[in-house]
Short mmCIF file of C-alpha atoms in Angstrom, two decimals:
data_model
loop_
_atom_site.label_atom_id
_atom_site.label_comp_id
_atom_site.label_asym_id
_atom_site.label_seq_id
_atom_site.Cartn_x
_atom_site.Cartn_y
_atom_site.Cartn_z
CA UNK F 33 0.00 0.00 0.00
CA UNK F 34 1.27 3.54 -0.79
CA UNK F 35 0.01 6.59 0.59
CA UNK F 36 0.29 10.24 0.68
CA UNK F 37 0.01 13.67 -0.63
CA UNK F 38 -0.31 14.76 -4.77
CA UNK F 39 2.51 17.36 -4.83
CA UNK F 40 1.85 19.56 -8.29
CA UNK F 41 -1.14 20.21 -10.20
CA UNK F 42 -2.04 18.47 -13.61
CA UNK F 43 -3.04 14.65 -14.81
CA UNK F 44 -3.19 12.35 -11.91
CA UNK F 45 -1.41 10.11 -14.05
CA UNK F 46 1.36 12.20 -13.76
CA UNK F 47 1.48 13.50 -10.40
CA UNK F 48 1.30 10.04 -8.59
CA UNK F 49 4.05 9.03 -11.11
CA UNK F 50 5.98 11.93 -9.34
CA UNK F 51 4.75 11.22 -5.88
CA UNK F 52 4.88 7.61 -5.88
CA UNK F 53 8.00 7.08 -7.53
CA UNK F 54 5.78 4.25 -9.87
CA UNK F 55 6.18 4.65 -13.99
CA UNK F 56 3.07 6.36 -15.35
CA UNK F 57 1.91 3.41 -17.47
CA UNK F 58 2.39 1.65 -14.03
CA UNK F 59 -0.02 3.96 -12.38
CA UNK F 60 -2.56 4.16 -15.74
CA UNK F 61 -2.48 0.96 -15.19
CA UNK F 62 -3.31 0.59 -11.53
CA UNK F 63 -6.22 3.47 -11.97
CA UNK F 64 -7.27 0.78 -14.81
CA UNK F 65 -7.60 -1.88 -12.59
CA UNK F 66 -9.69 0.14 -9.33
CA UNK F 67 -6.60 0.35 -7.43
CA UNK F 68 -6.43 4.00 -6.79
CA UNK F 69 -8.46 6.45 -4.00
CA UNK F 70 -8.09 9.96 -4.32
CA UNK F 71 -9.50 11.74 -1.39
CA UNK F 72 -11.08 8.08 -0.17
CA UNK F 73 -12.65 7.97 -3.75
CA UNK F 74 -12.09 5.64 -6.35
CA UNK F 75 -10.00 7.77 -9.05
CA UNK F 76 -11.48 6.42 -12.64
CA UNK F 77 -9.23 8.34 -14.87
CA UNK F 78 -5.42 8.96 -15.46
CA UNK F 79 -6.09 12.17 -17.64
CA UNK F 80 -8.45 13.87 -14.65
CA UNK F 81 -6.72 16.97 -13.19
CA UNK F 82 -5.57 17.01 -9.48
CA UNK F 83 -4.46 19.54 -7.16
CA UNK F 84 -1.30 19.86 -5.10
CA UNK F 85 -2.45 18.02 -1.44
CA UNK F 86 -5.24 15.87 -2.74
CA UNK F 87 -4.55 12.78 -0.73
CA UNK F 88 -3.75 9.41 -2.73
CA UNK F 89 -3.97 5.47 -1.55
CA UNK F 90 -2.54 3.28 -4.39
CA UNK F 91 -3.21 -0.61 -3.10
CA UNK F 92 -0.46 -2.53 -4.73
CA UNK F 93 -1.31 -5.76 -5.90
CA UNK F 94 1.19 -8.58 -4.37
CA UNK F 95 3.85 -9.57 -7.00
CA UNK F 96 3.24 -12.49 -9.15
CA UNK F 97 5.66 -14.80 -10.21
CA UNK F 98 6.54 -14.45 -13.97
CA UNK F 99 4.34 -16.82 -16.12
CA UNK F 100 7.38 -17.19 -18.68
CA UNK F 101 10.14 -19.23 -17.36
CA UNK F 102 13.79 -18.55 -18.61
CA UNK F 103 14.88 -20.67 -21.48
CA UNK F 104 18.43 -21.24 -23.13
CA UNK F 105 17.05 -20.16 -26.41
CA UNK F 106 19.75 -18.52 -29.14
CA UNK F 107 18.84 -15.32 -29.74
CA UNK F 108 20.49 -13.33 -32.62
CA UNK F 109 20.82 -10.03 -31.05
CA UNK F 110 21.73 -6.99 -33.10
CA UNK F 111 22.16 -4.17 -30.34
CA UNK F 112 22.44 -4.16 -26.72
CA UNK F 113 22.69 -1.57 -23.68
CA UNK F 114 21.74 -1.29 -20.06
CA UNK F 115 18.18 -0.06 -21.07
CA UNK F 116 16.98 -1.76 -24.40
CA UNK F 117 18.08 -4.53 -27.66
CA UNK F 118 17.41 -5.43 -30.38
CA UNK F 119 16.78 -8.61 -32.02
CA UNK F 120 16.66 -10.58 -35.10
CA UNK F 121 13.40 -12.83 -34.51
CA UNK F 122 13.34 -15.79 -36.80
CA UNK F 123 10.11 -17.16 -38.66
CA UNK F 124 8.61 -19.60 -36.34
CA UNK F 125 9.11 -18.07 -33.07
CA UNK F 126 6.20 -16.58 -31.10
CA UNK F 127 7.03 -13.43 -29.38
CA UNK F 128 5.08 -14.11 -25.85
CA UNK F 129 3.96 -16.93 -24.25
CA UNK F 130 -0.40 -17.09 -24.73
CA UNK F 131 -2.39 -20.08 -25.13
CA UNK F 132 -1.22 -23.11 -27.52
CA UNK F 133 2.06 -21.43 -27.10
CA UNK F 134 3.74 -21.75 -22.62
CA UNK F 135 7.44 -21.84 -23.91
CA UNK F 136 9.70 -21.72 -26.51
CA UNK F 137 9.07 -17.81 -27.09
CA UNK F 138 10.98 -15.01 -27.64
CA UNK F 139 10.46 -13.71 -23.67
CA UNK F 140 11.26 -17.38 -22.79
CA UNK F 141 14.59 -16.68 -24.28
CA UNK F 142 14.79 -12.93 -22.99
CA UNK F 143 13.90 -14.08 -19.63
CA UNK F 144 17.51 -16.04 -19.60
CA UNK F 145 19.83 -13.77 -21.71
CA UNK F 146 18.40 -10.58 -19.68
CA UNK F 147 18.86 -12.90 -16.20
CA UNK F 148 15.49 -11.15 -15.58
CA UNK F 149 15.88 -7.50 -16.64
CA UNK F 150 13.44 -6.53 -18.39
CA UNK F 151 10.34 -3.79 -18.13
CA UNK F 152 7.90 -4.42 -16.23
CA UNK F 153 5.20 -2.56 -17.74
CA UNK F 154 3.22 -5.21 -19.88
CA UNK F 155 2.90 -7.61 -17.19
CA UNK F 156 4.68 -10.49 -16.30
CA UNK F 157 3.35 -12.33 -19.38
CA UNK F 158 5.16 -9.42 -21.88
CA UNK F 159 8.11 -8.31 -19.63
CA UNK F 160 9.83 -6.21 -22.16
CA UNK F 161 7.92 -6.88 -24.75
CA UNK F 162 6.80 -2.72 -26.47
CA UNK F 163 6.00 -4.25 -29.98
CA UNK F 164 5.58 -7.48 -31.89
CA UNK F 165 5.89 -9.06 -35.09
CA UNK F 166 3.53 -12.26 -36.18
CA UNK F 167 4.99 -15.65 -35.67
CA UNK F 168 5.70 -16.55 -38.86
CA UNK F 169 6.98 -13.07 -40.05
CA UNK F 170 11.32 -12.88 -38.99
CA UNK F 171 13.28 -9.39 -38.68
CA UNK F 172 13.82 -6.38 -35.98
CA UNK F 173 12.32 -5.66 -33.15
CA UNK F 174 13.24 -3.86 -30.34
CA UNK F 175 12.85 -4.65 -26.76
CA UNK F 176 12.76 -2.80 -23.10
CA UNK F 177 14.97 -3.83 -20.62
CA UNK F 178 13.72 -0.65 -17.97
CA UNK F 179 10.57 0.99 -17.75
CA UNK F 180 11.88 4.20 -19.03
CA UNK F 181 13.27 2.81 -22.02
CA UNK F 182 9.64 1.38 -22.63
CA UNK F 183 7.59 4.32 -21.83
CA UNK F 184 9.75 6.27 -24.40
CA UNK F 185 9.40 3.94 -27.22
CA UNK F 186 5.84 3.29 -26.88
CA UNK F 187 5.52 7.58 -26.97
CA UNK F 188 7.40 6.84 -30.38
CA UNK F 189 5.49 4.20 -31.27
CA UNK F 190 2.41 6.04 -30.43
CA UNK F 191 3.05 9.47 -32.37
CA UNK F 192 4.57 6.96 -35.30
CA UNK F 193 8.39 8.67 -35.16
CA UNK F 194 9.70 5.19 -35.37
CA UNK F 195 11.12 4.06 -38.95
CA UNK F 196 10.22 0.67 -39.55
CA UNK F 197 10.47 -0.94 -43.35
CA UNK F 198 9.55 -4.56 -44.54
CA UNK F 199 10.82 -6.57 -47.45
CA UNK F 200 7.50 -8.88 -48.72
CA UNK F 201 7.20 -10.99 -51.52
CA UNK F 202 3.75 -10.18 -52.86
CA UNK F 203 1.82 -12.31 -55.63
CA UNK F 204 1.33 -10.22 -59.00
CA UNK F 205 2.83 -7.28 -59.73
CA UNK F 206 1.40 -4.08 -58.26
CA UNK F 207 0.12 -1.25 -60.65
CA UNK F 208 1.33 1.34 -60.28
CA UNK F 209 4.31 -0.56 -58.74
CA UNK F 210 4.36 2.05 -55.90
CA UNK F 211 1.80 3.81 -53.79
CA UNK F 212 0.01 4.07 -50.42
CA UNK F 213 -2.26 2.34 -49.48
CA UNK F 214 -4.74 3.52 -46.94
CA UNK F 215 -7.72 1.77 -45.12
CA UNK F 216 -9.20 1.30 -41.65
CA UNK F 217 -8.32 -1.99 -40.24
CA UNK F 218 -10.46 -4.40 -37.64
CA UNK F 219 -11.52 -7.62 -37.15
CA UNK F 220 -13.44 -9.00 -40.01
CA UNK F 221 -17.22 -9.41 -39.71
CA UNK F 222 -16.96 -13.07 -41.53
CA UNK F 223 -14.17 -14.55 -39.01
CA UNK F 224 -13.35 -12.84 -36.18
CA UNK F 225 -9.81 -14.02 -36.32
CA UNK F 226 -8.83 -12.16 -39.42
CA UNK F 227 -8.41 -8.97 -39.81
CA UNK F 228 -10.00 -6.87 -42.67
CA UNK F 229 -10.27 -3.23 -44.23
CA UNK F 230 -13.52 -1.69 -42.84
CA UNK F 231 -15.45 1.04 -44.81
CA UNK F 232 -13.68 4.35 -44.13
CA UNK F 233 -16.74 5.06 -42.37
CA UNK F 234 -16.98 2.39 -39.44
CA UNK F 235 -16.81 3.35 -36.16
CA UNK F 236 -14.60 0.77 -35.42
CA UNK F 237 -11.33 -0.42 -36.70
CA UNK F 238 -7.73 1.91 -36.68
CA UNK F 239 -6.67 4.05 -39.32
CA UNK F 240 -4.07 2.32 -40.98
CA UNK F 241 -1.23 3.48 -43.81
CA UNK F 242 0.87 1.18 -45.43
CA UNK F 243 3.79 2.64 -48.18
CA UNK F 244 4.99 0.26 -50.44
CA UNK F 245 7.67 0.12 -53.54
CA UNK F 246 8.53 -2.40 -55.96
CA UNK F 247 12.01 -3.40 -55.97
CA UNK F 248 12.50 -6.38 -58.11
CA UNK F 249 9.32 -8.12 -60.40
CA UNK F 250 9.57 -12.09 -60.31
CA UNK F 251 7.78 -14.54 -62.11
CA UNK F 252 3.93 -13.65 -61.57
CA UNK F 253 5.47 -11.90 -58.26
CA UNK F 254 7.55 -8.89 -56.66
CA UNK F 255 9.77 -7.94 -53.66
CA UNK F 256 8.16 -5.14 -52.26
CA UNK F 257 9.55 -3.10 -49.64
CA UNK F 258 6.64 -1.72 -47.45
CA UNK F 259 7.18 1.51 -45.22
CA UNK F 260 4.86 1.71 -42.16
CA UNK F 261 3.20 4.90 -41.38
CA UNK F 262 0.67 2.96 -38.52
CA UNK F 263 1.85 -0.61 -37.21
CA UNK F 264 -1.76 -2.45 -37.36
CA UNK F 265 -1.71 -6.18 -36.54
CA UNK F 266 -1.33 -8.04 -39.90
CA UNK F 267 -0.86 -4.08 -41.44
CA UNK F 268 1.16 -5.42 -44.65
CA UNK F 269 -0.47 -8.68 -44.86
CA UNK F 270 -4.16 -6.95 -44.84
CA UNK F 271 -3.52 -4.21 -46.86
CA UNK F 272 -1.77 -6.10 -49.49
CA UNK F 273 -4.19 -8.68 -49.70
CA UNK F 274 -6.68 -5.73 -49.95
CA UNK F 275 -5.29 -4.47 -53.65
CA UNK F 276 -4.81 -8.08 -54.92
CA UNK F 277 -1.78 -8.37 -54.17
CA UNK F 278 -1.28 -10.73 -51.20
CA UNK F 279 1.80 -12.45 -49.63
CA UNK F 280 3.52 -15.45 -51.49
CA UNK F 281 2.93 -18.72 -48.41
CA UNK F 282 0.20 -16.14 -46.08
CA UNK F 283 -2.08 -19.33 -44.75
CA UNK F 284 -4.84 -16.53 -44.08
CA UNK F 285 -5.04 -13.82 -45.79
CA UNK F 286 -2.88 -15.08 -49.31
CA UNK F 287 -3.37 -17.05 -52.56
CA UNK F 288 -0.64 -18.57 -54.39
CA UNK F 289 -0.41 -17.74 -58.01
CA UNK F 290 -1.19 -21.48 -60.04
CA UNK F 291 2.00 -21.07 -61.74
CA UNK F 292 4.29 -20.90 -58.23
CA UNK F 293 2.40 -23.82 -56.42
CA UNK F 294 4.78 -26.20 -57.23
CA UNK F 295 7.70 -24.00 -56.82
CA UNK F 296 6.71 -23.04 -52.64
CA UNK F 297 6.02 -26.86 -52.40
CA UNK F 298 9.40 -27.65 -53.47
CA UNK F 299 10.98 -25.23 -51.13
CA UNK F 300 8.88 -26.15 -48.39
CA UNK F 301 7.85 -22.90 -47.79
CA UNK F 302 4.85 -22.35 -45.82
CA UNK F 303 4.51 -19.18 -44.23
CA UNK F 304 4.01 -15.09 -45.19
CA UNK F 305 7.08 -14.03 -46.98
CA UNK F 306 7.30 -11.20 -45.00
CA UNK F 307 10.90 -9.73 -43.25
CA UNK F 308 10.86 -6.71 -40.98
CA UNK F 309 14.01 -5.54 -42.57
CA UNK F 310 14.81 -1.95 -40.84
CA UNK F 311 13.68 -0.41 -37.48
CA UNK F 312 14.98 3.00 -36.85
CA UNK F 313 14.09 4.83 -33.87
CA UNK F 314 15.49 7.37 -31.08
CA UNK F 315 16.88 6.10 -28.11
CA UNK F 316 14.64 6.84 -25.15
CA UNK F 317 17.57 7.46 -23.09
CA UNK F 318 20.99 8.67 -24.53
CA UNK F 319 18.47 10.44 -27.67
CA UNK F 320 20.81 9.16 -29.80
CA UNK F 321 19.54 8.14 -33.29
CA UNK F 322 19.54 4.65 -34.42
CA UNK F 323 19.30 2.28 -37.20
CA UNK F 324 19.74 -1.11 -37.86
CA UNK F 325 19.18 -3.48 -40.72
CA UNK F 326 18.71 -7.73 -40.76
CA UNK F 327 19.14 -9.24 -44.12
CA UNK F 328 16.75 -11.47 -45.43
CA UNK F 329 16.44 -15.17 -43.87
CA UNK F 330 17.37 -17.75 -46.56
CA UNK F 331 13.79 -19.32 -46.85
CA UNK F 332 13.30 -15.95 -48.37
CA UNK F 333 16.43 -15.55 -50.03
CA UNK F 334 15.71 -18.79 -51.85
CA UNK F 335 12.05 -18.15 -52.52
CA UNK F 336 13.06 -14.83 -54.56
CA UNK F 337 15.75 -16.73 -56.40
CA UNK F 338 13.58 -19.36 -57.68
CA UNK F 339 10.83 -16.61 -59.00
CA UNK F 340 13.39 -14.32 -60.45
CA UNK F 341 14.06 -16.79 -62.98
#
């Protein structure tokens, strides 16, 4: 339990971040789940406005242990520091441990290299985790090892300052062979475990923008590369589906071409051909700018070589 007084004026998000010494997602999340008083009331919102000596009781739930348990998992890391890393996630791996999938994850595998340290902020299901990429999709992503470092990359995440580019075989060739493409995306109406383009009307859904360039035509496909202005779940998969043009192995949302059936057979290759390829972003803590790069996995590399023919 943590008592006292509020100490400056503004969101009460905020100013029990300053007087508790919690992280403000830490305390949004705590108002969230009914565990703040303010003045011996329940407070319902982080955004409401409180005044310097407004009395606060924040009931702390007791720690849990973490639901992921370490594993000796390679990881291929790409940058590291006292506050964040990136990685190189293969196809395959699952980012977080959820149901169907208690181990073998990418925070399984954090859990050990980090010896623990990571953010706390998304639970102990996430611990680190700010973003994710699909389980069958490999590249970048970048993870929190303090709660600073993952309160200022979600801001950047949020306010979409953080460069991130995708290399995607597509089926067809896109005309014009690049463009935006722009479209609210939810879940669909027909199966509510896909995702879809809404009318631009709908009330529900998130506005979604999607950049994409053709860098090489293939044999009755392209490499794309596809900039994201909005990071949507199953953004480049959904959109590019959406103008006819959908990923070369996507199980859900794709179609192969006739004429490459028997050429992903023969390579085996069964998932989205989709590689986060660049993630660029600020550093929360030092501000200094970063980039990084992964080069495409070989299931890819072999996939492209067989249609460029």
């Amino acid at each position: 339990m943590l008592d006292g007084s509020v100490l400056s004026t503004g969101r009460l998000d905020k100013a029990l971040a300053e007087a508790s010494g919690l992280s403000r997602e830490r305390v949004k999340g705590l108002v969230a789940d009914g565990a703040v008083e303010l003045d011996g009331k329940p407070a319902t919102s982080g955004s409401a406005k409180v005044e310097p000596g407004a009395r606060f009781t924040i009931a702390l739930p007791p720690p849990e242990p973490l639901a992921a348990e370490a594993q000796d998992i390679p990881l291929d890391i790409v940058f590291e520091d006292d506050d964040l890393l990136v990685v190189n996630k293969p196809a395959g791996m699952v980012v977080h441990p959820a149901a169907g999938n208690p181990d073998g994850t990418l925070v399984n595998a954090l859990l050990h290299h980090c010896a623990g340290r990571l953010s706390g902020i998304n639970g102990v299901a996430r611990p680190g985790i700010v973003h994710r990429i699909d389980k069958d999709t490999s590249g970048l992503l970048v993870v929190a090892k303090s709660d600073a470092a993952h309160e200022g990359l979600a801001k950047q995440f949020a306010d979409h300052s953080i460069s991130r580019r995708y290399l995607a075989v597509c089926a067809g060739h896109p005309n014009p062979a690049e463009g935006s493409i722009r479209g609210r995306i939810g879940r669909s109406d027909k199966d509510r475990k896909k995702m879809a383009v809404l009318p631009d009307d709908a009330t529900r859904g998130k506005h979604a923008v999607t950049h994409y360039q053709t860098k090489q035509r293939l044999d009755h496909a392209a490499l794309i590369e596809c900039r994201l202005e909005t990071g949507r779940t199953h953004q480049v998969r959904v959109h590019c589906a959406s103008i006819g043009h959908p990923l070369l192995g996507d199980p859900v949302y794709g179609r192969t071409p006739k004429p490459l059936r028997a050429t992903l057979q023969q390579l085996q290759f069964a998932r989205q051909a989709l590689h986060a390829a660049s993630l660029g972003f600020i550093h929360p803590i030092s501000g200094e700018s970063l980039d990084f790069c992964a080069e495409l996995p070989r299931d890819m590399r072999e996939l492209i070589d067989e249609t460029a023919r």
